[in-house]
């Protein structure tokens, strides 16, 4: 394809990711997300993906799926509940990629659909989920023992010594209303631990405010001043966390309590 043809083809789509196509042409995605994506790429590139099965949840235009393929993954499957037309119709053929993408909600994922994975990429989705604990449980069931989960998400930057989940609704979200789940780092690490993961690393971006976040914050301040209500603390940043699925103890009484049937009350009474 000539540069001219690539540009004409790109003009037919709306892109989210900025993906280099040639030395001089990249897809016109959103620059706002680049710092978090760069941090994520750093951790993704540090994994050994040779011959691995990789699942990319919420893959959008496939920035991380294509990178996983480049890093030698044997198979890469991406799912998204709003499948990217530019990825399927343009990028996959352009790269002659073997990445497979399917439109699907992560809550409908089951091992029977695509089997188990060695690595699950889960960037930019957790903070959009209304049922985050259930999603992490689903993901756990899709990982091979010792498989790696690489999360990137927006985290609430307060109360660092307590496991807290900030779950705002509507205008109280620091982003927009579909962004409703902000663990702080401790809560995310603790949640992964009880689900059978060993947290290997985490790194957050420095919590500096963008111009639009600052404007929103100022407007919010006025709103709460006039209504007399207390203003939610919208102190969020982005964090990448790596975890290994160490396995679960199915006999654990708490796991049985949360996920299955148990006899705790019957035994102790009360
Ligand atoms: C903020 S974008 C992040 C895209 C990409 N993962 C990244 O980090 O650059 C969130 C993506 O996840 C998808 N998504 C959100 N909730 C989902 C769900 N429950 N199941 C599957 N995909 C979901 C959205 O459609 C969107 O493409």
PDB file of C-alpha atoms and ligand atoms in Angstrom:
ATOM      1  CA  UNK A   1       0.000   0.000   0.000  1.00  0.00           C
ATOM      2  CA  UNK A   2       1.303   3.497  -0.755  1.00  0.00           C
ATOM      3  CA  UNK A   3       1.302   6.169   1.971  1.00  0.00           C
ATOM      4  CA  UNK A   4      -1.532   7.883   0.133  1.00  0.00           C
ATOM      5  CA  UNK A   5      -3.614   4.675   0.110  1.00  0.00           C
ATOM      6  CA  UNK A   6      -2.931   4.081   3.825  1.00  0.00           C
ATOM      7  CA  UNK A   7      -4.097   7.604   4.670  1.00  0.00           C
ATOM      8  CA  UNK A   8      -7.260   7.243   2.568  1.00  0.00           C
ATOM      9  CA  UNK A   9      -8.078   3.927   4.200  1.00  0.00           C
ATOM     10  CA  UNK A  10      -7.456   5.324   7.717  1.00  0.00           C
ATOM     11  CA  UNK A  11      -9.820   8.220   6.990  1.00  0.00           C
ATOM     12  CA  UNK A  12     -12.665   5.693   6.836  1.00  0.00           C
ATOM     13  CA  UNK A  13     -12.347   4.749  10.524  1.00  0.00           C
ATOM     14  CA  UNK A  14     -12.342   6.174  14.046  1.00  0.00           C
ATOM     15  CA  UNK A  15      -9.299   5.095  16.034  1.00  0.00           C
ATOM     16  CA  UNK A  16      -8.686   4.893  19.785  1.00  0.00           C
ATOM     17  CA  UNK A  17      -5.078   3.685  19.776  1.00  0.00           C
ATOM     18  CA  UNK A  18      -2.076   5.315  18.162  1.00  0.00           C
ATOM     19  CA  UNK A  19      -0.419   2.397  16.349  1.00  0.00           C
ATOM     20  CA  UNK A  20       2.609   2.869  14.098  1.00  0.00           C
ATOM     21  CA  UNK A  21       1.930   1.532  10.604  1.00  0.00           C
ATOM     22  CA  UNK A  22       5.071   2.666   8.801  1.00  0.00           C
ATOM     23  CA  UNK A  23       8.063   4.751   9.850  1.00  0.00           C
ATOM     24  CA  UNK A  24       6.092   7.920   9.194  1.00  0.00           C
ATOM     25  CA  UNK A  25       2.418   6.972   9.601  1.00  0.00           C
ATOM     26  CA  UNK A  26       0.502   6.056  12.762  1.00  0.00           C
ATOM     27  CA  UNK A  27      -3.210   5.648  13.379  1.00  0.00           C
ATOM     28  CA  UNK A  28      -4.778   8.895  14.667  1.00  0.00           C
ATOM     29  CA  UNK A  29      -5.797   7.734  18.146  1.00  0.00           C
ATOM     30  CA  UNK A  30      -6.176   9.717  21.353  1.00  0.00           C
ATOM     31  CA  UNK A  31      -2.943  11.185  22.769  1.00  0.00           C
ATOM     32  CA  UNK A  32      -4.478  11.538  26.257  1.00  0.00           C
ATOM     33  CA  UNK A  33      -4.077   7.829  26.928  1.00  0.00           C
ATOM     34  CA  UNK A  34      -0.453   7.556  25.816  1.00  0.00           C
ATOM     35  CA  UNK A  35       1.306   7.880  29.240  1.00  0.00           C
ATOM     36  CA  UNK A  36      -0.662   4.971  30.746  1.00  0.00           C
ATOM     37  CA  UNK A  37      -0.188   2.947  27.544  1.00  0.00           C
ATOM     38  CA  UNK A  38       3.580   3.544  27.623  1.00  0.00           C
ATOM     39  CA  UNK A  39       3.760   2.355  31.224  1.00  0.00           C
ATOM     40  CA  UNK A  40       1.752  -0.727  30.282  1.00  0.00           C
ATOM     41  CA  UNK A  41       3.957  -1.451  27.260  1.00  0.00           C
ATOM     42  CA  UNK A  42       7.020  -1.347  29.501  1.00  0.00           C
ATOM     43  CA  UNK A  43       5.612  -4.204  31.620  1.00  0.00           C
ATOM     44  CA  UNK A  44       4.190  -6.086  28.646  1.00  0.00           C
ATOM     45  CA  UNK A  45       7.614  -6.060  26.965  1.00  0.00           C
ATOM     46  CA  UNK A  46       9.233  -7.380  30.131  1.00  0.00           C
ATOM     47  CA  UNK A  47       7.164 -10.606  29.973  1.00  0.00           C
ATOM     48  CA  UNK A  48       8.353 -13.719  28.206  1.00  0.00           C
ATOM     49  CA  UNK A  49       5.556 -14.303  25.689  1.00  0.00           C
ATOM     50  CA  UNK A  50       7.376 -16.803  23.462  1.00  0.00           C
ATOM     51  CA  UNK A  51       4.922 -19.541  22.496  1.00  0.00           C
ATOM     52  CA  UNK A  52       2.320 -18.328  25.030  1.00  0.00           C
ATOM     53  CA  UNK A  53      -1.458 -18.080  24.709  1.00  0.00           C
ATOM     54  CA  UNK A  54      -2.512 -14.504  25.393  1.00  0.00           C
ATOM     55  CA  UNK A  55      -5.953 -13.002  25.990  1.00  0.00           C
ATOM     56  CA  UNK A  56      -6.435  -9.229  25.678  1.00  0.00           C
ATOM     57  CA  UNK A  57      -9.629  -8.142  27.462  1.00  0.00           C
ATOM     58  CA  UNK A  58     -11.088  -4.871  26.163  1.00  0.00           C
ATOM     59  CA  UNK A  59      -8.633  -4.915  23.257  1.00  0.00           C
ATOM     60  CA  UNK A  60     -10.084  -1.908  21.357  1.00  0.00           C
ATOM     61  CA  UNK A  61      -7.896  -1.327  18.229  1.00  0.00           C
ATOM     62  CA  UNK A  62      -5.379  -3.940  19.380  1.00  0.00           C
ATOM     63  CA  UNK A  63      -2.320  -1.928  20.425  1.00  0.00           C
ATOM     64  CA  UNK A  64      -1.422  -4.526  23.069  1.00  0.00           C
ATOM     65  CA  UNK A  65      -2.625  -7.551  21.095  1.00  0.00           C
ATOM     66  CA  UNK A  66      -0.337  -6.677  18.188  1.00  0.00           C
ATOM     67  CA  UNK A  67       2.512  -6.026  20.610  1.00  0.00           C
ATOM     68  CA  UNK A  68       1.991  -9.448  22.230  1.00  0.00           C
ATOM     69  CA  UNK A  69       2.104 -11.051  18.799  1.00  0.00           C
ATOM     70  CA  UNK A  70       5.320  -9.142  18.053  1.00  0.00           C
ATOM     71  CA  UNK A  71       6.794 -10.463  21.315  1.00  0.00           C
ATOM     72  CA  UNK A  72       6.350 -14.019  20.058  1.00  0.00           C
ATOM     73  CA  UNK A  73       3.004 -15.112  21.532  1.00  0.00           C
ATOM     74  CA  UNK A  74       1.772 -18.288  19.848  1.00  0.00           C
ATOM     75  CA  UNK A  75      -1.837 -17.149  19.901  1.00  0.00           C
ATOM     76  CA  UNK A  76      -3.512 -13.856  20.773  1.00  0.00           C
ATOM     77  CA  UNK A  77      -7.243 -13.478  21.263  1.00  0.00           C
ATOM     78  CA  UNK A  78      -8.788 -10.088  21.892  1.00  0.00           C
ATOM     79  CA  UNK A  79     -12.298  -9.511  23.126  1.00  0.00           C
ATOM     80  CA  UNK A  80     -14.214  -6.269  23.446  1.00  0.00           C
ATOM     81  CA  UNK A  81     -17.896  -5.577  24.031  1.00  0.00           C
ATOM     82  CA  UNK A  82     -17.633  -2.928  21.285  1.00  0.00           C
ATOM     83  CA  UNK A  83     -15.510  -4.613  18.642  1.00  0.00           C
ATOM     84  CA  UNK A  84     -13.170  -2.225  16.826  1.00  0.00           C
ATOM     85  CA  UNK A  85     -14.062  -1.952  13.141  1.00  0.00           C
ATOM     86  CA  UNK A  86     -10.702  -0.387  12.277  1.00  0.00           C
ATOM     87  CA  UNK A  87      -8.906  -3.325  13.928  1.00  0.00           C
ATOM     88  CA  UNK A  88     -10.908  -6.031  12.185  1.00  0.00           C
ATOM     89  CA  UNK A  89     -11.325  -4.432   8.774  1.00  0.00           C
ATOM     90  CA  UNK A  90      -8.039  -2.574   8.458  1.00  0.00           C
ATOM     91  CA  UNK A  91      -5.287  -3.277  11.028  1.00  0.00           C
ATOM     92  CA  UNK A  92      -5.417  -7.086  11.182  1.00  0.00           C
ATOM     93  CA  UNK A  93      -5.225  -7.417   7.377  1.00  0.00           C
ATOM     94  CA  UNK A  94      -2.670  -4.592   7.153  1.00  0.00           C
ATOM     95  CA  UNK A  95      -0.286  -6.327   9.575  1.00  0.00           C
ATOM     96  CA  UNK A  96      -1.217  -9.765   8.190  1.00  0.00           C
ATOM     97  CA  UNK A  97      -1.748 -10.510  11.842  1.00  0.00           C
ATOM     98  CA  UNK A  98      -2.976 -13.762  13.370  1.00  0.00           C
ATOM     99  CA  UNK A  99      -4.643 -11.903  16.251  1.00  0.00           C
ATOM    100  CA  UNK A 100      -8.282 -12.990  16.562  1.00  0.00           C
ATOM    101  CA  UNK A 101     -10.821 -10.490  17.845  1.00  0.00           C
ATOM    102  CA  UNK A 102     -14.356 -11.165  18.999  1.00  0.00           C
ATOM    103  CA  UNK A 103     -17.161  -8.968  20.224  1.00  0.00           C
ATOM    104  CA  UNK A 104     -18.000 -10.244  23.673  1.00  0.00           C
ATOM    105  CA  UNK A 105     -18.603  -9.031  27.208  1.00  0.00           C
ATOM    106  CA  UNK A 106     -16.000 -10.294  29.636  1.00  0.00           C
ATOM    107  CA  UNK A 107     -18.759 -11.503  31.968  1.00  0.00           C
ATOM    108  CA  UNK A 108     -19.687 -14.047  29.283  1.00  0.00           C
ATOM    109  CA  UNK A 109     -16.145 -15.441  29.073  1.00  0.00           C
ATOM    110  CA  UNK A 110     -15.813 -19.061  30.108  1.00  0.00           C
ATOM    111  CA  UNK A 111     -12.924 -21.499  29.716  1.00  0.00           C
ATOM    112  CA  UNK A 112     -15.072 -23.425  27.203  1.00  0.00           C
ATOM    113  CA  UNK A 113     -14.997 -20.466  24.774  1.00  0.00           C
ATOM    114  CA  UNK A 114     -11.241 -20.194  24.109  1.00  0.00           C
ATOM    115  CA  UNK A 115      -9.543 -22.497  26.638  1.00  0.00           C
ATOM    116  CA  UNK A 116      -7.043 -21.368  29.292  1.00  0.00           C
ATOM    117  CA  UNK A 117      -4.357 -18.709  28.864  1.00  0.00           C
ATOM    118  CA  UNK A 118      -0.768 -18.204  29.994  1.00  0.00           C
ATOM    119  CA  UNK A 119      -1.079 -14.428  30.035  1.00  0.00           C
ATOM    120  CA  UNK A 120      -4.132 -12.201  30.362  1.00  0.00           C
ATOM    121  CA  UNK A 121      -3.863  -8.528  29.443  1.00  0.00           C
ATOM    122  CA  UNK A 122      -6.429  -6.408  31.235  1.00  0.00           C
ATOM    123  CA  UNK A 123      -5.663  -2.750  30.578  1.00  0.00           C
ATOM    124  CA  UNK A 124      -8.067   0.160  30.807  1.00  0.00           C
ATOM    125  CA  UNK A 125     -11.159  -1.873  31.691  1.00  0.00           C
ATOM    126  CA  UNK A 126     -11.364  -2.590  35.437  1.00  0.00           C
ATOM    127  CA  UNK A 127     -12.409   0.957  36.354  1.00  0.00           C
ATOM    128  CA  UNK A 128     -15.308   0.659  33.859  1.00  0.00           C
ATOM    129  CA  UNK A 129     -16.773  -2.404  35.565  1.00  0.00           C
ATOM    130  CA  UNK A 130     -19.837  -2.415  37.791  1.00  0.00           C
ATOM    131  CA  UNK A 131     -19.070  -5.943  39.011  1.00  0.00           C
ATOM    132  CA  UNK A 132     -15.275  -5.834  39.446  1.00  0.00           C
ATOM    133  CA  UNK A 133     -14.852  -8.700  41.922  1.00  0.00           C
ATOM    134  CA  UNK A 134     -16.838 -11.054  39.732  1.00  0.00           C
ATOM    135  CA  UNK A 135     -14.787 -10.013  36.700  1.00  0.00           C
ATOM    136  CA  UNK A 136     -11.532 -10.833  38.520  1.00  0.00           C
ATOM    137  CA  UNK A 137     -12.961 -14.179  39.546  1.00  0.00           C
ATOM    138  CA  UNK A 138     -13.836 -14.930  35.901  1.00  0.00           C
ATOM    139  CA  UNK A 139     -10.314 -13.981  34.865  1.00  0.00           C
ATOM    140  CA  UNK A 140      -8.825 -16.250  37.510  1.00  0.00           C
ATOM    141  CA  UNK A 141     -10.759 -19.187  36.038  1.00  0.00           C
ATOM    142  CA  UNK A 142      -9.244 -18.461  32.602  1.00  0.00           C
ATOM    143  CA  UNK A 143      -5.595 -18.545  33.683  1.00  0.00           C
ATOM    144  CA  UNK A 144      -3.306 -21.531  33.765  1.00  0.00           C
ATOM    145  CA  UNK A 145      -1.574 -22.094  37.095  1.00  0.00           C
ATOM    146  CA  UNK A 146       1.381 -19.665  37.261  1.00  0.00           C
ATOM    147  CA  UNK A 147      -0.239 -17.643  34.472  1.00  0.00           C
ATOM    148  CA  UNK A 148       0.288 -13.892  34.504  1.00  0.00           C
ATOM    149  CA  UNK A 149      -2.358 -11.192  34.801  1.00  0.00           C
ATOM    150  CA  UNK A 150      -1.216  -7.740  33.685  1.00  0.00           C
ATOM    151  CA  UNK A 151      -3.673  -5.071  34.804  1.00  0.00           C
ATOM    152  CA  UNK A 152      -3.718  -1.374  34.032  1.00  0.00           C
ATOM    153  CA  UNK A 153      -6.406   0.664  35.689  1.00  0.00           C
ATOM    154  CA  UNK A 154      -7.319   3.990  37.236  1.00  0.00           C
ATOM    155  CA  UNK A 155      -6.755   3.840  40.989  1.00  0.00           C
ATOM    156  CA  UNK A 156      -7.999   6.030  43.821  1.00  0.00           C
ATOM    157  CA  UNK A 157      -4.989   7.674  45.335  1.00  0.00           C
ATOM    158  CA  UNK A 158      -6.112   8.064  48.952  1.00  0.00           C
ATOM    159  CA  UNK A 159      -6.141   6.121  52.237  1.00  0.00           C
ATOM    160  CA  UNK A 160      -3.082   4.133  51.186  1.00  0.00           C
ATOM    161  CA  UNK A 161      -3.045   2.002  54.354  1.00  0.00           C
ATOM    162  CA  UNK A 162      -6.637   0.820  54.000  1.00  0.00           C
ATOM    163  CA  UNK A 163      -8.168  -1.375  51.300  1.00  0.00           C
ATOM    164  CA  UNK A 164     -10.767   0.935  49.818  1.00  0.00           C
ATOM    165  CA  UNK A 165     -12.931   0.959  46.740  1.00  0.00           C
ATOM    166  CA  UNK A 166     -14.269   4.297  45.483  1.00  0.00           C
ATOM    167  CA  UNK A 167     -17.370   3.494  43.433  1.00  0.00           C
ATOM    168  CA  UNK A 168     -18.922   6.798  42.360  1.00  0.00           C
ATOM    169  CA  UNK A 169     -22.021   7.078  40.201  1.00  0.00           C
ATOM    170  CA  UNK A 170     -22.991   9.600  37.520  1.00  0.00           C
ATOM    171  CA  UNK A 171     -21.306  12.993  37.717  1.00  0.00           C
ATOM    172  CA  UNK A 172     -19.378  12.017  40.815  1.00  0.00           C
ATOM    173  CA  UNK A 173     -17.058   9.910  38.669  1.00  0.00           C
ATOM    174  CA  UNK A 174     -13.629  11.488  38.169  1.00  0.00           C
ATOM    175  CA  UNK A 175     -13.932  10.526  34.481  1.00  0.00           C
ATOM    176  CA  UNK A 176     -17.418   9.920  33.038  1.00  0.00           C
ATOM    177  CA  UNK A 177     -20.329   7.821  34.340  1.00  0.00           C
ATOM    178  CA  UNK A 178     -19.201   4.459  32.880  1.00  0.00           C
ATOM    179  CA  UNK A 179     -16.059   4.787  35.038  1.00  0.00           C
ATOM    180  CA  UNK A 180     -17.403   3.608  38.358  1.00  0.00           C
ATOM    181  CA  UNK A 181     -14.761   1.451  40.046  1.00  0.00           C
ATOM    182  CA  UNK A 182     -11.579   2.867  41.528  1.00  0.00           C
ATOM    183  CA  UNK A 183      -9.706   0.530  43.872  1.00  0.00           C
ATOM    184  CA  UNK A 184      -6.836   2.058  45.757  1.00  0.00           C
ATOM    185  CA  UNK A 185      -3.572   0.155  45.231  1.00  0.00           C
ATOM    186  CA  UNK A 186      -3.870  -1.737  48.508  1.00  0.00           C
ATOM    187  CA  UNK A 187      -7.441  -2.813  47.754  1.00  0.00           C
ATOM    188  CA  UNK A 188      -6.486  -4.073  44.313  1.00  0.00           C
ATOM    189  CA  UNK A 189      -3.478  -5.982  45.651  1.00  0.00           C
ATOM    190  CA  UNK A 190      -5.486  -7.420  48.576  1.00  0.00           C
ATOM    191  CA  UNK A 191      -8.355  -8.435  46.300  1.00  0.00           C
ATOM    192  CA  UNK A 192      -5.983 -10.224  43.940  1.00  0.00           C
ATOM    193  CA  UNK A 193      -4.359 -11.994  46.895  1.00  0.00           C
ATOM    194  CA  UNK A 194      -7.622 -13.435  48.209  1.00  0.00           C
ATOM    195  CA  UNK A 195      -8.476 -14.561  44.698  1.00  0.00           C
ATOM    196  CA  UNK A 196      -5.307 -16.681  44.557  1.00  0.00           C
ATOM    197  CA  UNK A 197      -2.844 -14.285  42.949  1.00  0.00           C
ATOM    198  CA  UNK A 198       0.625 -13.317  44.044  1.00  0.00           C
ATOM    199  CA  UNK A 199       1.212  -9.657  43.248  1.00  0.00           C
ATOM    200  CA  UNK A 200       4.638  -9.339  41.605  1.00  0.00           C
ATOM    201  CA  UNK A 201       4.886  -5.610  40.968  1.00  0.00           C
ATOM    202  CA  UNK A 202       3.014  -2.376  40.656  1.00  0.00           C
ATOM    203  CA  UNK A 203       3.861   1.065  39.340  1.00  0.00           C
ATOM    204  CA  UNK A 204       1.677   4.162  39.196  1.00  0.00           C
ATOM    205  CA  UNK A 205       1.931   7.278  37.083  1.00  0.00           C
ATOM    206  CA  UNK A 206       2.595  10.450  39.078  1.00  0.00           C
ATOM    207  CA  UNK A 207      -0.808  11.879  40.015  1.00  0.00           C
ATOM    208  CA  UNK A 208      -0.739  15.073  38.036  1.00  0.00           C
ATOM    209  CA  UNK A 209      -3.965  16.637  36.850  1.00  0.00           C
ATOM    210  CA  UNK A 210      -4.771  17.264  33.199  1.00  0.00           C
ATOM    211  CA  UNK A 211      -6.266  20.611  32.233  1.00  0.00           C
ATOM    212  CA  UNK A 212      -9.710  19.038  31.646  1.00  0.00           C
ATOM    213  CA  UNK A 213      -9.596  17.241  35.031  1.00  0.00           C
ATOM    214  CA  UNK A 214      -8.679  20.512  36.718  1.00  0.00           C
ATOM    215  CA  UNK A 215     -11.592  22.318  34.980  1.00  0.00           C
ATOM    216  CA  UNK A 216     -14.019  19.575  35.971  1.00  0.00           C
ATOM    217  CA  UNK A 217     -12.750  19.660  39.535  1.00  0.00           C
ATOM    218  CA  UNK A 218     -13.235  23.449  39.741  1.00  0.00           C
ATOM    219  CA  UNK A 219     -16.780  23.233  38.348  1.00  0.00           C
ATOM    220  CA  UNK A 220     -17.480  20.454  40.866  1.00  0.00           C
ATOM    221  CA  UNK A 221     -16.179  22.628  43.702  1.00  0.00           C
ATOM    222  CA  UNK A 222     -18.712  25.348  42.837  1.00  0.00           C
ATOM    223  CA  UNK A 223     -21.535  22.818  42.533  1.00  0.00           C
ATOM    224  CA  UNK A 224     -20.843  21.413  46.002  1.00  0.00           C
ATOM    225  CA  UNK A 225     -20.403  24.917  47.454  1.00  0.00           C
ATOM    226  CA  UNK A 226     -23.902  25.865  46.270  1.00  0.00           C
ATOM    227  CA  UNK A 227     -25.619  22.585  47.182  1.00  0.00           C
ATOM    228  CA  UNK A 228     -23.882  22.355  50.550  1.00  0.00           C
ATOM    229  CA  UNK A 229     -23.080  18.684  49.921  1.00  0.00           C
ATOM    230  CA  UNK A 230     -19.706  17.182  50.588  1.00  0.00           C
ATOM    231  CA  UNK A 231     -17.465  16.931  47.541  1.00  0.00           C
ATOM    232  CA  UNK A 232     -16.155  13.449  46.613  1.00  0.00           C
ATOM    233  CA  UNK A 233     -12.369  13.141  46.561  1.00  0.00           C
ATOM    234  CA  UNK A 234     -11.527  12.519  42.926  1.00  0.00           C
ATOM    235  CA  UNK A 235      -7.850  11.893  43.391  1.00  0.00           C
ATOM    236  CA  UNK A 236      -7.043   9.226  40.800  1.00  0.00           C
ATOM    237  CA  UNK A 237      -4.049   8.079  38.821  1.00  0.00           C
ATOM    238  CA  UNK A 238      -3.133   5.113  36.640  1.00  0.00           C
ATOM    239  CA  UNK A 239      -1.453   1.985  37.871  1.00  0.00           C
ATOM    240  CA  UNK A 240      -0.012  -1.128  36.250  1.00  0.00           C
ATOM    241  CA  UNK A 241      -0.023  -4.264  38.408  1.00  0.00           C
ATOM    242  CA  UNK A 242       1.483  -7.654  37.543  1.00  0.00           C
ATOM    243  CA  UNK A 243       0.222 -10.772  39.315  1.00  0.00           C
ATOM    244  CA  UNK A 244       0.848 -14.508  39.042  1.00  0.00           C
ATOM    245  CA  UNK A 245      -2.001 -16.943  39.521  1.00  0.00           C
ATOM    246  CA  UNK A 246      -0.654 -19.118  42.313  1.00  0.00           C
ATOM    247  CA  UNK A 247      -3.787 -21.279  42.561  1.00  0.00           C
ATOM    248  CA  UNK A 248      -6.637 -21.481  45.028  1.00  0.00           C
ATOM    249  CA  UNK A 249      -7.301 -23.719  47.954  1.00  0.00           C
ATOM    250  CA  UNK A 250     -10.783 -25.053  47.217  1.00  0.00           C
ATOM    251  CA  UNK A 251     -11.025 -26.246  50.823  1.00  0.00           C
ATOM    252  CA  UNK A 252     -10.498 -22.727  52.157  1.00  0.00           C
ATOM    253  CA  UNK A 253     -13.494 -21.999  54.366  1.00  0.00           C
ATOM    254  CA  UNK A 254     -13.707 -18.366  53.212  1.00  0.00           C
ATOM    255  CA  UNK A 255     -13.526 -19.261  49.553  1.00  0.00           C
ATOM    256  CA  UNK A 256     -16.271 -21.804  50.148  1.00  0.00           C
ATOM    257  CA  UNK A 257     -18.254 -19.147  52.007  1.00  0.00           C
ATOM    258  CA  UNK A 258     -17.949 -16.629  49.168  1.00  0.00           C
ATOM    259  CA  UNK A 259     -18.163 -18.847  46.114  1.00  0.00           C
ATOM    260  CA  UNK A 260     -19.777 -22.140  47.050  1.00  0.00           C
ATOM    261  CA  UNK A 261     -21.603 -23.820  49.943  1.00  0.00           C
ATOM    262  CA  UNK A 262     -20.169 -24.178  53.434  1.00  0.00           C
ATOM    263  CA  UNK A 263     -20.956 -25.437  56.916  1.00  0.00           C
ATOM    264  CA  UNK A 264     -19.509 -22.706  59.120  1.00  0.00           C
ATOM    265  CA  UNK A 265     -22.805 -21.622  60.667  1.00  0.00           C
ATOM    266  CA  UNK A 266     -24.009 -25.217  61.018  1.00  0.00           C
ATOM    267  CA  UNK A 267     -20.839 -26.213  62.878  1.00  0.00           C
ATOM    268  CA  UNK A 268     -20.472 -23.297  65.242  1.00  0.00           C
ATOM    269  CA  UNK A 269     -24.126 -22.392  65.584  1.00  0.00           C
ATOM    270  CA  UNK A 270     -25.186 -18.779  65.952  1.00  0.00           C
TER     271      UNK A 270
HETATM  272  C1  LIG B   1     -10.798   2.640  28.047  1.00  0.00           C
HETATM  273  S1  LIG B   1     -10.846   1.476  26.734  1.00  0.00           S
HETATM  274  C2  LIG B   1      -9.245   0.707  26.915  1.00  0.00           C
HETATM  275  C3  LIG B   1      -8.778   0.070  25.638  1.00  0.00           C
HETATM  276  C4  LIG B   1      -7.453  -0.695  25.768  1.00  0.00           C
HETATM  277  N1  LIG B   1      -7.598  -1.875  26.589  1.00  0.00           N
HETATM  278  C5  LIG B   1      -6.382   0.183  26.342  1.00  0.00           C
HETATM  279  O1  LIG B   1      -6.065   0.071  27.535  1.00  0.00           O
HETATM  280  O2  LIG B   1      -5.846   1.022  25.616  1.00  0.00           O
HETATM  281  C6  LIG B   1     -11.922   0.216  27.408  1.00  0.00           C
HETATM  282  C7  LIG B   1     -12.248  -0.866  26.401  1.00  0.00           C
HETATM  283  O3  LIG B   1     -12.819  -1.956  27.099  1.00  0.00           O
HETATM  284  C8  LIG B   1     -14.053  -2.322  26.515  1.00  0.00           C
HETATM  285  N2  LIG B   1     -14.898  -2.859  27.603  1.00  0.00           N
HETATM  286  C9  LIG B   1     -15.456  -2.196  28.637  1.00  0.00           C
HETATM  287  N3  LIG B   1     -16.156  -3.017  29.423  1.00  0.00           N
HETATM  288  C10 LIG B   1     -16.046  -4.259  28.872  1.00  0.00           C
HETATM  289  C11 LIG B   1     -16.564  -5.541  29.212  1.00  0.00           C
HETATM  290  N4  LIG B   1     -17.351  -5.721  30.279  1.00  0.00           N
HETATM  291  N5  LIG B   1     -16.275  -6.593  28.420  1.00  0.00           N
HETATM  292  C12 LIG B   1     -15.489  -6.428  27.321  1.00  0.00           C
HETATM  293  N6  LIG B   1     -14.971  -5.232  26.946  1.00  0.00           N
HETATM  294  C13 LIG B   1     -15.238  -4.161  27.704  1.00  0.00           C
HETATM  295  C14 LIG B   1     -14.568  -1.037  25.877  1.00  0.00           C
HETATM  296  O4  LIG B   1     -15.483  -1.283  24.834  1.00  0.00           O
HETATM  297  C15 LIG B   1     -13.285  -0.400  25.391  1.00  0.00           C
HETATM  298  O5  LIG B   1     -12.914  -0.835  24.121  1.00  0.00           O
END
